[in-house]
Amino acid sequence: MIRAMRWRFDLLSLAWAVALFVLLVLLATVGARWGWVRSFFGDVLAVAWVYVVFKTFVAARVLPLALAAFGVGLLVELGQFLASTWHLHIPNRALRIVLGATADWWDVVAYAIGFVAVLAVEGAVRRLRAGRPPASAPRSSMPAH
């Protein structure tokens, strides 16, 4: 798996990373009053954002990059759990907003949804590039004339 990865720069992935980052910032600021929608959807998007950041600089298959992005989310959640267990406090407000302050199993669910969403979007993009209809598209049994 490691041998299949190589360094590269992908401008399209960078554009998506910037767009998702702007959306995450908007959710954290303008959407601050949206409660669980902001936090849950933000965690889903965070996995997608980490994925496209990885994809910007690493050429690899979708699954390893998506798993790495999901792993980053799990590590953040583990860090939150350990910080609360050891009564540690992040003094920087912006870093507290980005990393979160409390561990929550719903965050793990959101990260998993983000992981599945990345796989689904990449699969759809791959099918579109290949010019094939989606697997769920009905196929005609009548030959074309």
Coordinates of C-alpha atoms in Angstrom, one line a residue:
M1 CA 0.0 0.0 0.0
I2 CA 2.8 2.4 0.9
R3 CA 4.6 1.7 -2.4
A4 CA 1.6 2.8 -4.4
M5 CA 1.7 6.3 -2.9
R6 CA 3.8 9.0 -4.3
W7 CA 4.1 12.8 -3.9
R8 CA 2.4 15.1 -6.3
F9 CA 0.5 18.3 -6.6
D10 CA -3.1 18.3 -7.8
L11 CA -4.5 21.8 -8.4
L12 CA -8.2 20.6 -8.6
S13 CA -7.9 18.9 -5.2
L14 CA -6.4 22.1 -3.8
A15 CA -9.4 24.0 -5.1
W16 CA -11.7 21.6 -3.4
A17 CA -9.7 21.8 -0.2
V18 CA -10.0 25.6 -0.2
A19 CA -13.7 25.5 -0.9
L20 CA -14.4 22.9 1.9
F21 CA -12.2 25.0 4.3
V22 CA -14.2 28.1 3.5
L23 CA -17.4 26.1 4.1
L24 CA -16.0 24.8 7.4
V25 CA -15.1 28.3 8.5
L26 CA -18.6 29.5 7.6
L27 CA -20.1 26.7 9.6
A28 CA -17.9 27.5 12.6
T29 CA -18.7 31.2 12.5
V30 CA -22.0 32.0 10.8
G31 CA -23.5 28.6 11.7
A32 CA -22.3 28.8 15.3
R33 CA -26.0 29.0 16.5
W34 CA -27.1 26.0 14.5
G35 CA -26.2 23.6 17.3
W36 CA -25.9 19.9 16.4
V37 CA -26.3 20.6 12.7
R38 CA -23.2 22.8 12.6
S39 CA -21.1 20.4 14.7
F40 CA -22.3 17.1 13.1
F41 CA -22.2 18.3 9.5
G42 CA -18.9 20.1 10.3
D43 CA -17.4 16.8 11.4
V44 CA -18.7 15.0 8.2
L45 CA -17.1 17.8 6.1
A46 CA -13.9 17.7 8.1
V47 CA -13.1 14.1 7.0
A48 CA -13.8 15.1 3.4
W49 CA -11.5 18.2 3.8
V50 CA -8.7 16.1 5.3
Y51 CA -9.1 13.7 2.4
V52 CA -8.8 16.4 -0.3
V53 CA -5.8 17.9 1.5
F54 CA -4.1 14.5 1.4
K55 CA -5.2 14.1 -2.2
T56 CA -3.7 17.4 -3.1
F57 CA -0.2 16.2 -2.2
V58 CA -0.3 12.4 -2.3
A59 CA -1.1 10.2 -5.4
A60 CA -2.7 7.1 -4.0
R61 CA -5.9 5.0 -4.3
V62 CA -9.1 6.4 -2.8
L63 CA -9.5 3.8 0.0
P64 CA -6.1 4.4 1.8
L65 CA -6.5 8.2 1.6
A66 CA -10.0 8.0 2.9
L67 CA -9.0 5.7 5.7
A68 CA -6.2 8.1 6.6
A69 CA -8.6 11.0 6.8
F70 CA -11.0 8.9 8.9
G71 CA -8.0 8.0 11.1
V72 CA -7.2 11.7 11.6
G73 CA -10.7 12.3 12.9
L74 CA -10.4 9.3 15.3
L75 CA -7.1 10.7 16.5
V76 CA -8.6 14.1 17.2
E77 CA -11.4 12.4 19.1
L78 CA -8.9 10.3 21.1
G79 CA -7.0 13.5 21.9
Q80 CA -10.2 15.1 23.1
F81 CA -11.0 12.1 25.3
L82 CA -7.5 12.1 26.8
A83 CA -7.5 15.8 27.4
S84 CA -10.7 15.6 29.3
T85 CA -9.5 12.5 31.2
W86 CA -6.3 14.3 32.2
H87 CA -8.1 17.7 32.7
L88 CA -6.1 19.5 30.1
H89 CA -7.3 22.7 28.6
I90 CA -6.3 24.2 25.2
P91 CA -5.9 27.9 25.9
N92 CA -6.1 29.0 22.3
R93 CA -9.8 29.6 21.4
A94 CA -9.4 29.1 17.7
L95 CA -7.5 25.8 18.2
R96 CA -10.3 24.7 20.7
I97 CA -12.9 25.4 18.0
V98 CA -10.9 23.5 15.3
L99 CA -10.0 20.5 17.5
G100 CA -13.1 20.5 19.7
A101 CA -13.2 20.3 23.4
T102 CA -15.2 17.2 24.3
A103 CA -15.1 13.7 23.0
D104 CA -18.4 12.4 21.7
W105 CA -19.4 9.1 20.0
W106 CA -21.6 11.1 17.6
D107 CA -18.5 12.7 16.3
V108 CA -17.2 9.2 15.4
V109 CA -20.5 8.5 13.6
A110 CA -20.1 11.8 11.7
Y111 CA -16.5 10.9 10.7
A112 CA -17.7 7.5 9.5
I113 CA -20.4 9.2 7.4
G114 CA -17.8 11.5 6.0
F115 CA -15.6 8.5 5.1
V116 CA -18.5 6.8 3.3
A117 CA -19.4 10.0 1.6
V118 CA -15.8 10.4 0.2
L119 CA -16.0 6.8 -1.1
A120 CA -19.4 7.5 -2.7
V121 CA -18.4 10.7 -4.3
E122 CA -15.1 9.3 -5.6
G123 CA -17.0 6.3 -7.0
A124 CA -19.5 8.5 -8.8
V125 CA -16.7 10.7 -10.2
R126 CA -14.9 7.6 -11.4
R127 CA -18.1 6.3 -13.2
L128 CA -18.7 9.7 -14.8
R129 CA -15.1 9.8 -16.1
A130 CA -15.4 6.3 -17.5
G131 CA -18.6 7.3 -19.2
R132 CA -20.6 4.5 -17.6
P133 CA -24.0 4.9 -16.2
P134 CA -24.3 4.4 -12.4
A135 CA -24.9 0.8 -11.3
S136 CA -28.4 1.7 -10.2
A137 CA -29.4 3.1 -13.6
P138 CA -32.0 0.9 -15.4
R139 CA -30.7 -0.9 -18.4
S140 CA -32.8 -1.4 -21.5
S141 CA -33.3 -5.0 -22.6
M142 CA -34.2 -3.8 -26.1
P143 CA -31.3 -3.4 -28.5
A144 CA -30.7 0.1 -29.9
H145 CA -31.7 0.6 -33.6

